[in-house]
GROMACS .gro file of C-alpha atoms in nm:
model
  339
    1UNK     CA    1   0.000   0.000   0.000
    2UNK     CA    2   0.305   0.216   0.099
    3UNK     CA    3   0.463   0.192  -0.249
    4UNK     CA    4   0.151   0.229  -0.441
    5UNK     CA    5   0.070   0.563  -0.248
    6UNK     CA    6   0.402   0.663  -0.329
    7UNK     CA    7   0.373   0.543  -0.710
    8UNK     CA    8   0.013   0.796  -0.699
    9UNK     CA    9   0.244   1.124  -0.559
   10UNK     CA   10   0.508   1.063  -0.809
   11UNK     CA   11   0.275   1.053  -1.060
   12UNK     CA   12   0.109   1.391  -0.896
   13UNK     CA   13   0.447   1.559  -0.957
   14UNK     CA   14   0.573   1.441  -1.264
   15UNK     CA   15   0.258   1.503  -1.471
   16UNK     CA   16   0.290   1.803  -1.573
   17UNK     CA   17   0.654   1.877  -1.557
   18UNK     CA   18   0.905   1.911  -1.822
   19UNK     CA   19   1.259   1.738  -1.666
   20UNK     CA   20   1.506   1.869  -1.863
   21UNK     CA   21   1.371   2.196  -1.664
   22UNK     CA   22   1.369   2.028  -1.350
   23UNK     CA   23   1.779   1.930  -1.420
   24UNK     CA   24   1.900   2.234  -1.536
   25UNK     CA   25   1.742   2.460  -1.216
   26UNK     CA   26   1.912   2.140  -0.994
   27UNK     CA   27   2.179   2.192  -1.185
   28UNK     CA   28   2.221   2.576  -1.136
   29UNK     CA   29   2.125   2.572  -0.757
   30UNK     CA   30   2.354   2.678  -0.516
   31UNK     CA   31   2.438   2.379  -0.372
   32UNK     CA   32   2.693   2.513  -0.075
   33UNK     CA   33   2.415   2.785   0.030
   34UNK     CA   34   2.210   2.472   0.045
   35UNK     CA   35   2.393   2.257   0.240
   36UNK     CA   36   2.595   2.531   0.450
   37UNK     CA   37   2.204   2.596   0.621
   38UNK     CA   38   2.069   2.267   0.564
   39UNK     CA   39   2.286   2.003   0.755
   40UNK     CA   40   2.366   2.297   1.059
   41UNK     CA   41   1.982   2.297   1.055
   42UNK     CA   42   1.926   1.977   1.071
   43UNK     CA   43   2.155   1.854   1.329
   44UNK     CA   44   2.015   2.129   1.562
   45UNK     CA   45   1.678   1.981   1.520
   46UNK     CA   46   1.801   1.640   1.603
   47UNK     CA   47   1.970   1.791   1.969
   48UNK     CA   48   1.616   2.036   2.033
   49UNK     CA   49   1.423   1.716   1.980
   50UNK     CA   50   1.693   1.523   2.216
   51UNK     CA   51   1.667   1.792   2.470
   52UNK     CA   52   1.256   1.798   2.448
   53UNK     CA   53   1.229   1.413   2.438
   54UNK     CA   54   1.475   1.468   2.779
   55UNK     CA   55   1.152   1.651   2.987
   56UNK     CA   56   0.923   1.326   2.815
   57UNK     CA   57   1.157   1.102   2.969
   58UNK     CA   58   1.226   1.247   3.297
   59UNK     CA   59   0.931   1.119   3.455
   60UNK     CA   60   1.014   0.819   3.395
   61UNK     CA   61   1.451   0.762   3.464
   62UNK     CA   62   1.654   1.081   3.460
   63UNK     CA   63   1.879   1.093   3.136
   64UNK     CA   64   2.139   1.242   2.990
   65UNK     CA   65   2.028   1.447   2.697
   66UNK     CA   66   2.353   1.223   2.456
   67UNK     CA   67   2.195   0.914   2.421
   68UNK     CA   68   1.856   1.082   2.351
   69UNK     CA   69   2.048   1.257   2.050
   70UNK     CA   70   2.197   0.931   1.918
   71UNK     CA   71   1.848   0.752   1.955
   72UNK     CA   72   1.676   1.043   1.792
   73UNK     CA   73   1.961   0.988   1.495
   74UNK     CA   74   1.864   0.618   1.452
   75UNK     CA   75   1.513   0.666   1.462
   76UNK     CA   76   1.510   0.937   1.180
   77UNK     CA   77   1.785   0.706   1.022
   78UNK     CA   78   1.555   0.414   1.031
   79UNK     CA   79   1.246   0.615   0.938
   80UNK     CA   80   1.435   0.672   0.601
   81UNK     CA   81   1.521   0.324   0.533
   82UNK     CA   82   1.251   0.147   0.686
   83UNK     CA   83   0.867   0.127   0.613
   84UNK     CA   84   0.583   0.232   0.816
   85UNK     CA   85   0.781   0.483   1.000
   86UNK     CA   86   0.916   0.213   1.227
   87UNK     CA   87   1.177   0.432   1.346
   88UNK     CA   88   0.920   0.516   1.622
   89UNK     CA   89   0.984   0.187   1.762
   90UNK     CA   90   1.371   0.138   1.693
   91UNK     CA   91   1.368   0.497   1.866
   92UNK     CA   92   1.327   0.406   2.228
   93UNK     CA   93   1.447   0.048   2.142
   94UNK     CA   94   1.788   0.177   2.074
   95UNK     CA   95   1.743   0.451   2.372
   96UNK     CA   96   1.589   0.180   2.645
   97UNK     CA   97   1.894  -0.062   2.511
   98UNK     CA   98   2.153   0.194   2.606
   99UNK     CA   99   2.030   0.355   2.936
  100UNK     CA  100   1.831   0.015   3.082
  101UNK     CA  101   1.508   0.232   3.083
  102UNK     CA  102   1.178   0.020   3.017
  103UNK     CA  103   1.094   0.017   2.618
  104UNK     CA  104   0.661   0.024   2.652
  105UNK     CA  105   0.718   0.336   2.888
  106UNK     CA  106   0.946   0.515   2.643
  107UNK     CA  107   0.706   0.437   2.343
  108UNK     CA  108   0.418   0.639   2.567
  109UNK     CA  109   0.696   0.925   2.549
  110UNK     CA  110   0.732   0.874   2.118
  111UNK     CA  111   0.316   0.857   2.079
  112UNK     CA  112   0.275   1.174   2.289
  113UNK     CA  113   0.576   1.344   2.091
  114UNK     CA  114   0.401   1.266   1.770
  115UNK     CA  115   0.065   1.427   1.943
  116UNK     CA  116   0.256   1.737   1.964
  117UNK     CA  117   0.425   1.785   1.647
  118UNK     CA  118   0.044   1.721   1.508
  119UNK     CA  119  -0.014   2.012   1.676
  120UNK     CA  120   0.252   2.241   1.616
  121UNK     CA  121   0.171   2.150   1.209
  122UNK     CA  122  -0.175   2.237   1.283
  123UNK     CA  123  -0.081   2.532   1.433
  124UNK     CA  124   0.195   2.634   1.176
  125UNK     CA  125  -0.044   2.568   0.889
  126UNK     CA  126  -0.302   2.809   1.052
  127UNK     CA  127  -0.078   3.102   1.149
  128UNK     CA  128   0.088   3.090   0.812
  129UNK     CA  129  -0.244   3.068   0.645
  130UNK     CA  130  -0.414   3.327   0.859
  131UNK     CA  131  -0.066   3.574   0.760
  132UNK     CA  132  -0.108   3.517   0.407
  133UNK     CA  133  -0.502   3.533   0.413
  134UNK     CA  134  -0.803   3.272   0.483
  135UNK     CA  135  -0.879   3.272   0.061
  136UNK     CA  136  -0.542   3.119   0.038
  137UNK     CA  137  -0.526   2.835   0.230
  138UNK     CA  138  -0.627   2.559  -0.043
  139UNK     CA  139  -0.570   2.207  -0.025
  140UNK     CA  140  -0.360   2.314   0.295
  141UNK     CA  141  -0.619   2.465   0.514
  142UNK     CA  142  -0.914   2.191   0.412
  143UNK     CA  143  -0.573   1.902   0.531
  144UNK     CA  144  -0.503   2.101   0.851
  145UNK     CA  145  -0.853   2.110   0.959
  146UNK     CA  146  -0.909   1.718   0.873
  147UNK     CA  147  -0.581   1.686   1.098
  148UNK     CA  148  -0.739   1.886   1.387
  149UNK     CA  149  -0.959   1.541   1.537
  150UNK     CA  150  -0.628   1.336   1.468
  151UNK     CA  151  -0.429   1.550   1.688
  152UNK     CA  152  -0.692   1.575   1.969
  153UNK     CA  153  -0.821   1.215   1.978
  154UNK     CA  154  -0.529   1.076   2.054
  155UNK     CA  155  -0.429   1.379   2.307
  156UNK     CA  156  -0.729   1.340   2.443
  157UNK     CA  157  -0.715   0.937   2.545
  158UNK     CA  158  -0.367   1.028   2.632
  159UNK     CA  159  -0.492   1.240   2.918
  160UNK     CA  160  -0.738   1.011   3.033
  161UNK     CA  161  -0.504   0.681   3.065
  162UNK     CA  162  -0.249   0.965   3.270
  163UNK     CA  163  -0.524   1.083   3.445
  164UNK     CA  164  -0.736   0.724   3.518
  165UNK     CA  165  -0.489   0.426   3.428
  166UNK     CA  166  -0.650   0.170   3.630
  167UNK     CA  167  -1.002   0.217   3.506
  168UNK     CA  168  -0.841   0.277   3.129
  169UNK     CA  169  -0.675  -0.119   3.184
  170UNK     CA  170  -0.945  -0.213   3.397
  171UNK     CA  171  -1.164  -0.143   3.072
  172UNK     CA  172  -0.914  -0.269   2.827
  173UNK     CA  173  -0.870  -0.576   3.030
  174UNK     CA  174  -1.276  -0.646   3.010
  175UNK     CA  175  -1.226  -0.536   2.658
  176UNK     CA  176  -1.021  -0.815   2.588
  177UNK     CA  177  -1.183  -1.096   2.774
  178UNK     CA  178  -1.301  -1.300   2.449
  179UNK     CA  179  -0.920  -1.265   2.319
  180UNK     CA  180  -0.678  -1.538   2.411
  181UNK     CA  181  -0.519  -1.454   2.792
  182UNK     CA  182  -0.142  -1.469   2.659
  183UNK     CA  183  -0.235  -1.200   2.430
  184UNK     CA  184  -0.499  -0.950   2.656
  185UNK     CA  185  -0.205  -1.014   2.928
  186UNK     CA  186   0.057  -0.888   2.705
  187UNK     CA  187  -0.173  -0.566   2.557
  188UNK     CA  188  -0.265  -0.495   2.939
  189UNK     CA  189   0.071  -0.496   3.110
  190UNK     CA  190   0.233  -0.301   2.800
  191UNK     CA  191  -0.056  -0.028   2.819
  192UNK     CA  192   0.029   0.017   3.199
  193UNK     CA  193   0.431   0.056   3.122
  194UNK     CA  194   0.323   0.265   2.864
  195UNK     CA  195   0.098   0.482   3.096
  196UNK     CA  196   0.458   0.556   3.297
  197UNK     CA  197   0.551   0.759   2.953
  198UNK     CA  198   0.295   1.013   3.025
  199UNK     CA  199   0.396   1.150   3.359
  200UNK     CA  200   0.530   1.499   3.152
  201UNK     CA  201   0.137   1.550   3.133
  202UNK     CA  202   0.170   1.644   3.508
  203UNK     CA  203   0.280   2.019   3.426
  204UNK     CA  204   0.525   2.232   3.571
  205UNK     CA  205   0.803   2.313   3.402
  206UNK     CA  206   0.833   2.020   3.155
  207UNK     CA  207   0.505   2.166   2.988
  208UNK     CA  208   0.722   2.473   2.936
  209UNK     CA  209   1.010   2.328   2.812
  210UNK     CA  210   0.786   2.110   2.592
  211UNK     CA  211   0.628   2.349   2.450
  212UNK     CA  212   0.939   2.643   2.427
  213UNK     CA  213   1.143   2.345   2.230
  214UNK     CA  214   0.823   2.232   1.982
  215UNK     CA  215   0.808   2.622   1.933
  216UNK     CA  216   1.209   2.672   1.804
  217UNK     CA  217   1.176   2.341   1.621
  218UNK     CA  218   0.902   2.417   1.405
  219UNK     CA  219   0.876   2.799   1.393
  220UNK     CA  220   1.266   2.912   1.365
  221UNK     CA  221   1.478   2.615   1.298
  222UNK     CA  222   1.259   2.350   1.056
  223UNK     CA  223   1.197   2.649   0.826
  224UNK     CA  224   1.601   2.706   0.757
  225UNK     CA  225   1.623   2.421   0.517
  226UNK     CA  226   1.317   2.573   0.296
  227UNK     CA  227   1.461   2.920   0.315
  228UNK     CA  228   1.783   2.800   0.222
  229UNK     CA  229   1.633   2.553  -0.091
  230UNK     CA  230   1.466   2.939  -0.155
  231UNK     CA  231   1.729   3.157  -0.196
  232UNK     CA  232   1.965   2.860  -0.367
  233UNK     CA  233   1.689   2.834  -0.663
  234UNK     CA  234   1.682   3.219  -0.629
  235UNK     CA  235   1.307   3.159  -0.583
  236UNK     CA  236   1.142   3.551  -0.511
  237UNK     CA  237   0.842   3.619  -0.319
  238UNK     CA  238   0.886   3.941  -0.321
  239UNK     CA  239   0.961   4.035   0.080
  240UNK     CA  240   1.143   3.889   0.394
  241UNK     CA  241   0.751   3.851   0.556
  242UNK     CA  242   0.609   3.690   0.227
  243UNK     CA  243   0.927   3.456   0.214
  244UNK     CA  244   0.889   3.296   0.582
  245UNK     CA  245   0.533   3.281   0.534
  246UNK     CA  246   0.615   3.058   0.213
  247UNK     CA  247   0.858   2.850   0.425
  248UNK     CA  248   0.664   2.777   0.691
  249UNK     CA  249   0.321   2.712   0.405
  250UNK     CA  250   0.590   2.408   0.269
  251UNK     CA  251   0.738   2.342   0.615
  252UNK     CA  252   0.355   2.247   0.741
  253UNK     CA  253   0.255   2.082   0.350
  254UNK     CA  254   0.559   1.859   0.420
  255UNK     CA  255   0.474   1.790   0.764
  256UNK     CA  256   0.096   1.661   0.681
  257UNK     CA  257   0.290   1.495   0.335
  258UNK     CA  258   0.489   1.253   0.554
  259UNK     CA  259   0.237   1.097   0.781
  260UNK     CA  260   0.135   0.980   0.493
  261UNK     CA  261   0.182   0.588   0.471
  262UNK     CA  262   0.430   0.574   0.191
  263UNK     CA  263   0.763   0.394   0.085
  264UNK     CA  264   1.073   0.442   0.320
  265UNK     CA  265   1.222   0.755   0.314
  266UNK     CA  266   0.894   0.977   0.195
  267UNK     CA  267   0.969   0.983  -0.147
  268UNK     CA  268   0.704   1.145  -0.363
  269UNK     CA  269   0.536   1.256  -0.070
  270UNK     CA  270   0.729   1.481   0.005
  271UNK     CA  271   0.808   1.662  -0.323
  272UNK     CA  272   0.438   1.657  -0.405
  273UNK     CA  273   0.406   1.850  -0.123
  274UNK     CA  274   0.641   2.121  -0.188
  275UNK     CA  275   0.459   2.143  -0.510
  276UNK     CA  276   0.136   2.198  -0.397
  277UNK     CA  277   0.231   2.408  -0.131
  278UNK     CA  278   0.444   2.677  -0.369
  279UNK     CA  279   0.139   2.670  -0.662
  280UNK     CA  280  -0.073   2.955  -0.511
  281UNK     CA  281   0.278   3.183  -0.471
  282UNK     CA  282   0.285   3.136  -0.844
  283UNK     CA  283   0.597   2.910  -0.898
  284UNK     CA  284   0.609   2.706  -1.154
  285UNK     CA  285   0.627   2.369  -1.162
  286UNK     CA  286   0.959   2.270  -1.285
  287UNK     CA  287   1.119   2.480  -0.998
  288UNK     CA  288   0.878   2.345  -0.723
  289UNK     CA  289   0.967   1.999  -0.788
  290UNK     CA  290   1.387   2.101  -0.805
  291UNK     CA  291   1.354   2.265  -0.482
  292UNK     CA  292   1.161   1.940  -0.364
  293UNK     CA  293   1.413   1.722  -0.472
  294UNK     CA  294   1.718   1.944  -0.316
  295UNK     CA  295   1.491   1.950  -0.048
  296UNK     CA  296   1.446   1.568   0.020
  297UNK     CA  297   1.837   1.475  -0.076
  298UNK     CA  298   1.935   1.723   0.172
  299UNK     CA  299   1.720   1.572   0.449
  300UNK     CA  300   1.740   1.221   0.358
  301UNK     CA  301   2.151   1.244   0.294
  302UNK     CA  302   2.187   1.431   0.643
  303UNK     CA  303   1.998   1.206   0.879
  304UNK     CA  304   2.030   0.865   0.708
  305UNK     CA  305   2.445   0.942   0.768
  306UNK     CA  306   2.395   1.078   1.114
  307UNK     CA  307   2.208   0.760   1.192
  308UNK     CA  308   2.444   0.544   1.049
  309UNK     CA  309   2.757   0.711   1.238
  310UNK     CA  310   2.583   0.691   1.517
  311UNK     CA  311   2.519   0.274   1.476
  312UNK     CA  312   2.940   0.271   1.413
  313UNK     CA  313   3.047   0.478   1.727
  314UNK     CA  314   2.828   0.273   1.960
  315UNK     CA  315   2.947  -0.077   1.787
  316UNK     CA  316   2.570  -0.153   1.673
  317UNK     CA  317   2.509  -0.313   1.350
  318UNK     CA  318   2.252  -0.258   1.105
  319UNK     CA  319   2.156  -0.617   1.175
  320UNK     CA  320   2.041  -0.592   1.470
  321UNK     CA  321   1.820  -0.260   1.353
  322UNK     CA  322   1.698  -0.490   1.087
  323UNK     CA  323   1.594  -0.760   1.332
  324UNK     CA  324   1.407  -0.493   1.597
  325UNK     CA  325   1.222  -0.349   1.296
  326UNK     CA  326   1.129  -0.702   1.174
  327UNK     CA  327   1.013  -0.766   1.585
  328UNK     CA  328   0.807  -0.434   1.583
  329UNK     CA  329   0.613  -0.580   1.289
  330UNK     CA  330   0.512  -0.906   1.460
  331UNK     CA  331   0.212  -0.904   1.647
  332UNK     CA  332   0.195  -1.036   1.995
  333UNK     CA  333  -0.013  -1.383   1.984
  334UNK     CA  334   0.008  -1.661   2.151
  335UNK     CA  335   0.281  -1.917   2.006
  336UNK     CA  336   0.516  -1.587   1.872
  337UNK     CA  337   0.834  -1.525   2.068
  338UNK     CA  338   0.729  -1.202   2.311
  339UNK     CA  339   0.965  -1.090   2.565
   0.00000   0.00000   0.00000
């Protein structure tokens, strides 16, 4: 399904594109203005998300903000390679590996991060929409408003199981009474180590720091990387305000673009959405899909290295990435091997 989604947004960009325009703006893009703001960029969204995932965590075992960095790396590494955006599970596999901290409990920690960066594209979509005027929004605005029940449902049954976890198993386990017991077992001691991930819904200042680090992430640092794809294309909008507002309209597009399911490592997805985002500024489409593609190598070259350097200096091999992935994907029924 993943690759046929993917085969349906390549076709969306290619169909109306001439390629031999698409190579020579790649071609004649400055590539060291591209990568000079892009990696930088990049790497500092890989230590804010660290350092955020560090007040997740907290509750939970105290830990140093380095190995949240090098899990961070192999779960955008893996997200590239592998399908279904396991990387969400390798993630606090690799980090509950390293620091001994319980793997269900960190997951709560990854599902509750995803919750907020649903919000902050929500929110991003809407301010940048709102700047540039409500007749503008397009495809964007009617996608940001479907979003708005994803981001809250799941919020929402977050707070309850935080607030309420025994009646939340207590219901799950009567739930899951006609199942086989190996299996409800499994489901109902997993949600209650997972229930430990939410303890940064308690307030204080991790809610601050939460929120101050989803803020830089999304509003200052993310939007570096389009900028800089912007001005290499020499791409005009015609002012500094118009510009960011631009950035942050693709920064969003791409955001909604890659919770798509899709093949490993969003491609098509993601230039589709830089295409659709940049039509109503007026650029055409040879130069929306080049700044896509820059766009995407950038990204995809960037983390999938990090990731991998990261496997070498902590003597892990991509075999044993390969083999948690292939676990994650196994469900939990009686005869399969569950630890």
């Amino acid at each position: 399904m993943g690759l046929a989604i993917t085969a349906l947004f390549i076709w969306i960009v290619i169909r109306d594109v001439d390629f031999a325009l698409v190579v020579s703006a790649i071609r004649g893009a400055n590539w060291l203005l591209l990568m000079g703001l892009s990696v930088p960029s990049y790497l500092a969204i890989v230590q804010l998300r660290a350092m955020r995932w560090r007040h997740l965590t907290d509750p939970i075992q105290s830990i140093d903000v380095r190995p949240l960095f090098r899990a961070t790396a192999v779960g955008f590494m893996a997200n590239n390679i592998f399908p279904l955006r396991v990387g969400e599970v390798i993630r606090p596999w690799y980090l509950s590996r390293e620091v001994g901290a319980p793997s269900a409990a960190l997951f709560g920690t990854v599902i509750l991060e995803r919750v907020i960066d649903t919000i902050m594209v929500i929110a991003l979509a809407s301010i940048a929409i709102a700047l540039r005027g409500a007749g503008e929004g397009g495809i964007l605005a009617q996608v940001a408003i479907a979003l708005i029940p994803v981001a809250v449902a799941p919020l929402v049954g977050l707070v309850v199981l935080r607030a309420a976890p025994e009646l939340v198993i207590r219901i799950v386990g009567w739930l899951l009474r006609p199942f086989p017991a190996r299996f409800g077992n499994y489901l109902v001691d997993g949600l209650g180590r997972f229930g430990e991930g939410l303890g940064a819904l308690r307030g204080g200042a991790h809610l601050f720091w939460i929120a101050f680090h989803s803020i830089v992430v999304w509003f200052v640092v993310s939007p570096i990387p389009m900028l800089a794809g912007f001005w290499s294309l020499g791409i005009d909008f015609g002012s500094p305000f118009e510009t960011l507002v631009a950035a942050w309209i693709t920064l969003a597009a791409v955001g909604m673009a890659v919770a798509i399911p899709s093949a490993p490592g969003f491609f098509g997805t993601y230039h589709a959405a830089c295409k659709l985002a940049l039509e109503p500024f007026g650029v055409d489409p040879e130069t929306a899909v080049a700044l896509g593609t820059l766009l995407h190598g950038a990204f995809w070259v960037t983390l999938t290295l990090l990731g991998f350097a990261v496997l070498r200096s902590r003597h892990t091999s991509f075999g044993e990435l390969e083999k948690a992935a292939e676990e994650s994907e196994r469900p939990p029924f009686p005869g399969a091997n569950v630890q």
